[in-house]
PDB file of C-alpha atoms and ligand atoms in Angstrom:
ATOM      1  CA  UNK B   1     -72.584   9.546 170.010  1.00 97.00           C
ATOM      2  CA  UNK B   2     -71.260  11.477 173.001  1.00 98.00           C
ATOM      3  CA  UNK B   3     -71.759  15.147 172.224  1.00 98.00           C
ATOM      4  CA  UNK B   4     -70.428  18.136 174.176  1.00 99.00           C
ATOM      5  CA  UNK B   5     -72.292  21.428 174.159  1.00 99.00           C
ATOM      6  CA  UNK B   6     -71.327  24.940 175.206  1.00 99.00           C
ATOM      7  CA  UNK B   7     -72.668  28.461 174.847  1.00 98.00           C
ATOM      8  CA  UNK B   8     -72.506  31.934 176.225  1.00 98.00           C
ATOM      9  CA  UNK B   9     -75.591  33.938 177.229  1.00 98.00           C
ATOM     10  CA  UNK B  10     -76.230  34.856 173.567  1.00 98.00           C
ATOM     11  CA  UNK B  11     -76.495  31.187 172.661  1.00 98.00           C
ATOM     12  CA  UNK B  12     -78.039  29.841 175.852  1.00 98.00           C
ATOM     13  CA  UNK B  13     -81.657  29.685 174.665  1.00 98.00           C
ATOM     14  CA  UNK B  14     -80.820  27.985 171.358  1.00 98.00           C
ATOM     15  CA  UNK B  15     -78.361  25.604 173.040  1.00 98.00           C
ATOM     16  CA  UNK B  16     -81.036  24.537 175.537  1.00 98.00           C
ATOM     17  CA  UNK B  17     -83.428  23.713 172.669  1.00 98.00           C
ATOM     18  CA  UNK B  18     -80.732  21.844 170.753  1.00 98.00           C
ATOM     19  CA  UNK B  19     -79.741  19.752 173.768  1.00 98.00           C
ATOM     20  CA  UNK B  20     -83.314  18.440 174.022  1.00 98.00           C
ATOM     21  CA  UNK B  21     -83.405  17.811 170.274  1.00 98.00           C
ATOM     22  CA  UNK B  22     -80.096  15.920 170.260  1.00 98.00           C
ATOM     23  CA  UNK B  23     -81.094  13.844 173.291  1.00 98.00           C
ATOM     24  CA  UNK B  24     -84.337  12.910 171.519  1.00 98.00           C
ATOM     25  CA  UNK B  25     -82.178  11.706 168.612  1.00 97.00           C
ATOM     26  CA  UNK B  26     -80.627   9.226 171.065  1.00 98.00           C
ATOM     27  CA  UNK B  27     -77.267  10.889 171.677  1.00 98.00           C
ATOM     28  CA  UNK B  28     -75.545  11.307 175.044  1.00 98.00           C
ATOM     29  CA  UNK B  29     -75.017  14.971 175.912  1.00 98.00           C
ATOM     30  CA  UNK B  30     -72.810  16.914 178.326  1.00 98.00           C
ATOM     31  CA  UNK B  31     -73.254  20.670 178.757  1.00 98.00           C
ATOM     32  CA  UNK B  32     -70.082  22.643 179.561  1.00 98.00           C
ATOM     33  CA  UNK B  33     -72.203  25.749 180.284  1.00 98.00           C
ATOM     34  CA  UNK B  34     -73.119  28.480 180.565  1.00 98.00           C
ATOM     35  CA  UNK B  35     -76.232  27.616 182.555  1.00 98.00           C
ATOM     36  CA  UNK B  36     -78.269  30.843 182.456  1.00 97.00           C
ATOM     37  CA  UNK B  37     -78.748  34.007 180.407  1.00 97.00           C
ATOM     38  CA  UNK B  38     -76.508  36.018 182.732  1.00 98.00           C
ATOM     39  CA  UNK B  39     -73.716  37.702 180.787  1.00 98.00           C
ATOM     40  CA  UNK B  40     -70.533  35.637 180.512  1.00 98.00           C
ATOM     41  CA  UNK B  41     -67.430  35.444 178.292  1.00 98.00           C
ATOM     42  CA  UNK B  42     -67.669  32.797 175.555  1.00 98.00           C
ATOM     43  CA  UNK B  43     -63.961  31.742 175.727  1.00 98.00           C
ATOM     44  CA  UNK B  44     -64.549  30.464 179.269  1.00 98.00           C
ATOM     45  CA  UNK B  45     -66.917  27.813 177.873  1.00 98.00           C
ATOM     46  CA  UNK B  46     -65.665  27.235 174.333  1.00 99.00           C
ATOM     47  CA  UNK B  47     -62.068  26.356 175.276  1.00 99.00           C
ATOM     48  CA  UNK B  48     -62.921  23.664 177.890  1.00 98.00           C
ATOM     49  CA  UNK B  49     -65.510  22.101 175.569  1.00 98.00           C
ATOM     50  CA  UNK B  50     -63.171  22.071 172.552  1.00 99.00           C
ATOM     51  CA  UNK B  51     -60.304  20.661 174.628  1.00 98.00           C
ATOM     52  CA  UNK B  52     -62.525  17.803 175.820  1.00 98.00           C
ATOM     53  CA  UNK B  53     -63.436  17.004 172.201  1.00 98.00           C
ATOM     54  CA  UNK B  54     -59.762  17.219 171.193  1.00 98.00           C
ATOM     55  CA  UNK B  55     -58.865  14.747 174.002  1.00 98.00           C
ATOM     56  CA  UNK B  56     -61.430  12.323 172.557  1.00 98.00           C
ATOM     57  CA  UNK B  57     -63.777  12.452 175.541  1.00 98.00           C
ATOM     58  CA  UNK B  58     -66.600  13.443 173.185  1.00 98.00           C
ATOM     59  CA  UNK B  59     -66.939  12.540 169.517  1.00 98.00           C
ATOM     60  CA  UNK B  60     -68.364  15.925 168.574  1.00 98.00           C
ATOM     61  CA  UNK B  61     -69.031  19.361 170.017  1.00 99.00           C
ATOM     62  CA  UNK B  62     -71.724  21.949 169.384  1.00 99.00           C
ATOM     63  CA  UNK B  63     -71.007  25.575 170.355  1.00 99.00           C
ATOM     64  CA  UNK B  64     -73.473  28.458 170.315  1.00 99.00           C
ATOM     65  CA  UNK B  65     -72.974  32.176 170.978  1.00 98.00           C
ATOM     66  CA  UNK B  66     -74.812  35.221 169.681  1.00 98.00           C
ATOM     67  CA  UNK B  67     -73.282  35.068 166.210  1.00 98.00           C
ATOM     68  CA  UNK B  68     -71.435  31.752 166.470  1.00 98.00           C
ATOM     69  CA  UNK B  69     -68.285  33.633 165.484  1.00 99.00           C
ATOM     70  CA  UNK B  70     -66.691  34.031 168.921  1.00 98.00           C
ATOM     71  CA  UNK B  71     -67.055  30.374 169.868  1.00 99.00           C
ATOM     72  CA  UNK B  72     -65.840  29.239 166.431  1.00 98.00           C
ATOM     73  CA  UNK B  73     -62.701  31.384 166.725  1.00 99.00           C
ATOM     74  CA  UNK B  74     -61.969  29.851 170.137  1.00 99.00           C
ATOM     75  CA  UNK B  75     -62.636  26.267 169.090  1.00 99.00           C
ATOM     76  CA  UNK B  76     -60.416  26.550 166.018  1.00 98.00           C
ATOM     77  CA  UNK B  77     -57.487  27.601 168.218  1.00 98.00           C
ATOM     78  CA  UNK B  78     -57.554  24.197 169.925  1.00 98.00           C
ATOM     79  CA  UNK B  79     -55.247  21.653 168.291  1.00 98.00           C
ATOM     80  CA  UNK B  80     -57.216  18.894 166.593  1.00 98.00           C
ATOM     81  CA  UNK B  81     -60.440  20.859 166.367  1.00 98.00           C
ATOM     82  CA  UNK B  82     -62.046  21.641 163.042  1.00 98.00           C
ATOM     83  CA  UNK B  83     -64.966  23.892 163.898  1.00 99.00           C
ATOM     84  CA  UNK B  84     -67.481  24.914 161.235  1.00 99.00           C
ATOM     85  CA  UNK B  85     -69.761  27.918 161.696  1.00 99.00           C
ATOM     86  CA  UNK B  86     -72.956  27.022 159.834  1.00 99.00           C
ATOM     87  CA  UNK B  87     -76.107  28.953 159.056  1.00 98.00           C
ATOM     88  CA  UNK B  88     -77.544  26.596 156.445  1.00 98.00           C
ATOM     89  CA  UNK B  89     -78.015  22.859 155.936  1.00 98.00           C
ATOM     90  CA  UNK B  90     -75.854  22.540 152.808  1.00 98.00           C
ATOM     91  CA  UNK B  91     -72.822  23.984 154.605  1.00 98.00           C
ATOM     92  CA  UNK B  92     -73.409  21.562 157.482  1.00 98.00           C
ATOM     93  CA  UNK B  93     -73.477  18.586 155.094  1.00 98.00           C
ATOM     94  CA  UNK B  94     -70.455  19.735 153.130  1.00 98.00           C
ATOM     95  CA  UNK B  95     -68.329  20.530 156.166  1.00 98.00           C
ATOM     96  CA  UNK B  96     -68.850  16.969 157.384  1.00 98.00           C
ATOM     97  CA  UNK B  97     -68.175  15.462 153.941  1.00 98.00           C
ATOM     98  CA  UNK B  98     -65.147  17.623 153.105  1.00 98.00           C
ATOM     99  CA  UNK B  99     -63.663  18.941 156.378  1.00 98.00           C
ATOM    100  CA  UNK B 100     -64.611  16.145 158.810  1.00 98.00           C
ATOM    101  CA  UNK B 101     -65.530  18.968 161.195  1.00 98.00           C
ATOM    102  CA  UNK B 102     -65.732  17.845 164.794  1.00 98.00           C
ATOM    103  CA  UNK B 103     -67.334  20.992 166.249  1.00 99.00           C
ATOM    104  CA  UNK B 104     -70.385  22.793 164.882  1.00 99.00           C
ATOM    105  CA  UNK B 105     -70.876  26.479 165.744  1.00 99.00           C
ATOM    106  CA  UNK B 106     -74.122  28.377 165.321  1.00 99.00           C
ATOM    107  CA  UNK B 107     -75.424  31.852 166.139  1.00 98.00           C
ATOM    108  CA  UNK B 108     -78.365  32.010 168.502  1.00 98.00           C
ATOM    109  CA  UNK B 109     -79.092  35.582 167.410  1.00 98.00           C
ATOM    110  CA  UNK B 110     -78.680  34.740 163.728  1.00 98.00           C
ATOM    111  CA  UNK B 111     -80.714  31.613 162.985  1.00 98.00           C
ATOM    112  CA  UNK B 112     -84.018  30.323 164.333  1.00 98.00           C
ATOM    113  CA  UNK B 113     -84.444  27.058 166.235  1.00 98.00           C
ATOM    114  CA  UNK B 114     -85.941  25.093 163.342  1.00 98.00           C
ATOM    115  CA  UNK B 115     -83.057  26.018 161.042  1.00 98.00           C
ATOM    116  CA  UNK B 116     -80.599  25.174 163.814  1.00 99.00           C
ATOM    117  CA  UNK B 117     -82.231  21.770 164.351  1.00 98.00           C
ATOM    118  CA  UNK B 118     -82.081  20.998 160.620  1.00 98.00           C
ATOM    119  CA  UNK B 119     -78.403  22.025 160.534  1.00 99.00           C
ATOM    120  CA  UNK B 120     -77.657  19.918 163.620  1.00 98.00           C
ATOM    121  CA  UNK B 121     -79.455  16.855 162.231  1.00 98.00           C
ATOM    122  CA  UNK B 122     -77.582  17.089 158.925  1.00 98.00           C
ATOM    123  CA  UNK B 123     -74.237  17.665 160.635  1.00 98.00           C
ATOM    124  CA  UNK B 124     -74.653  14.726 163.013  1.00 98.00           C
ATOM    125  CA  UNK B 125     -75.808  12.294 160.333  1.00 98.00           C
ATOM    126  CA  UNK B 126     -73.442  13.102 157.454  1.00 98.00           C
ATOM    127  CA  UNK B 127     -70.243  11.013 157.215  1.00 98.00           C
ATOM    128  CA  UNK B 128     -66.803  12.188 156.058  1.00 98.00           C
ATOM    129  CA  UNK B 129     -66.123  11.475 152.366  1.00 98.00           C
ATOM    130  CA  UNK B 130     -62.421  10.734 152.932  1.00 97.00           C
ATOM    131  CA  UNK B 131     -60.394  10.310 149.729  1.00 96.00           C
ATOM    132  CA  UNK B 132     -58.797  13.551 148.511  1.00 96.00           C
ATOM    133  CA  UNK B 133     -60.150  15.351 151.554  1.00 98.00           C
ATOM    134  CA  UNK B 134     -57.942  13.182 153.814  1.00 98.00           C
ATOM    135  CA  UNK B 135     -54.859  14.778 152.275  1.00 97.00           C
ATOM    136  CA  UNK B 136     -56.164  18.283 152.908  1.00 98.00           C
ATOM    137  CA  UNK B 137     -56.983  17.564 156.513  1.00 98.00           C
ATOM    138  CA  UNK B 138     -53.569  15.958 156.840  1.00 98.00           C
ATOM    139  CA  UNK B 139     -52.040  19.292 155.825  1.00 98.00           C
ATOM    140  CA  UNK B 140     -53.988  21.062 158.577  1.00 98.00           C
ATOM    141  CA  UNK B 141     -52.731  18.524 161.111  1.00 98.00           C
ATOM    142  CA  UNK B 142     -49.169  18.886 159.835  1.00 98.00           C
ATOM    143  CA  UNK B 143     -49.416  22.665 160.237  1.00 98.00           C
ATOM    144  CA  UNK B 144     -50.652  22.221 163.804  1.00 97.00           C
ATOM    145  CA  UNK B 145     -47.769  19.884 164.591  1.00 96.00           C
ATOM    146  CA  UNK B 146     -45.206  22.307 163.134  1.00 97.00           C
ATOM    147  CA  UNK B 147     -46.367  25.430 164.982  1.00 94.00           C
TER     148      UNK B 147
HETATM  149  C1  LIG C 201     -72.170  38.463 173.363  1.00 90.77           C
HETATM  150  O1  LIG C 201     -72.816  39.687 173.493  1.00 90.77           O
HETATM  151  C2  LIG C 201     -71.707  38.245 171.934  1.00 90.77           C
HETATM  152  O2  LIG C 201     -70.644  39.087 171.637  1.00 90.77           O
HETATM  153  C3  LIG C 201     -71.316  36.814 171.714  1.00 90.77           C
HETATM  154  O3  LIG C 201     -72.417  35.980 171.978  1.00 90.77           O
HETATM  155  C4  LIG C 201     -70.884  36.429 170.315  1.00 90.77           C
HETATM  156  O4  LIG C 201     -71.778  36.882 169.359  1.00 90.77           O
HETATM  157  C5  LIG C 201     -69.493  36.725 169.987  1.00 90.77           C
HETATM  158  O5  LIG C 201     -68.986  36.355 168.916  1.00 90.77           O
END
């Protein structure tokens, strides 16, 4: 898969570890920044990454900030993005199966790298269940179209 990454300074260290992990899994990665631990504003990186995923240039996106909350708020404002903030593996599996989430958000100051890798692996490898969940996602898309 082609996977887009982004972070702010609070997520930079974890993002860097996850990029190596995801590349080792055989995926193609692009990093929308930031590129150091210097203080930045997470919307400057989350919006461009989410828009590229929404345009279909990347199949999935992974966003990391200190808590994961700021980047998830930004990503979910982009039409077509369903961003899930996850701190455990079960949520990562279920958000793929039920929400067909296309962006994963995590908090670099909240979870450790091994937990984040397990979440990422589960999220990347779990398919969407479809069925009744299609109708629910359809309602989200209809809302986006109407507003
Ligand atoms: C940056 O200090 C911090 O506010 C940011 O990484 C994130 O946690 C915001 O939601």
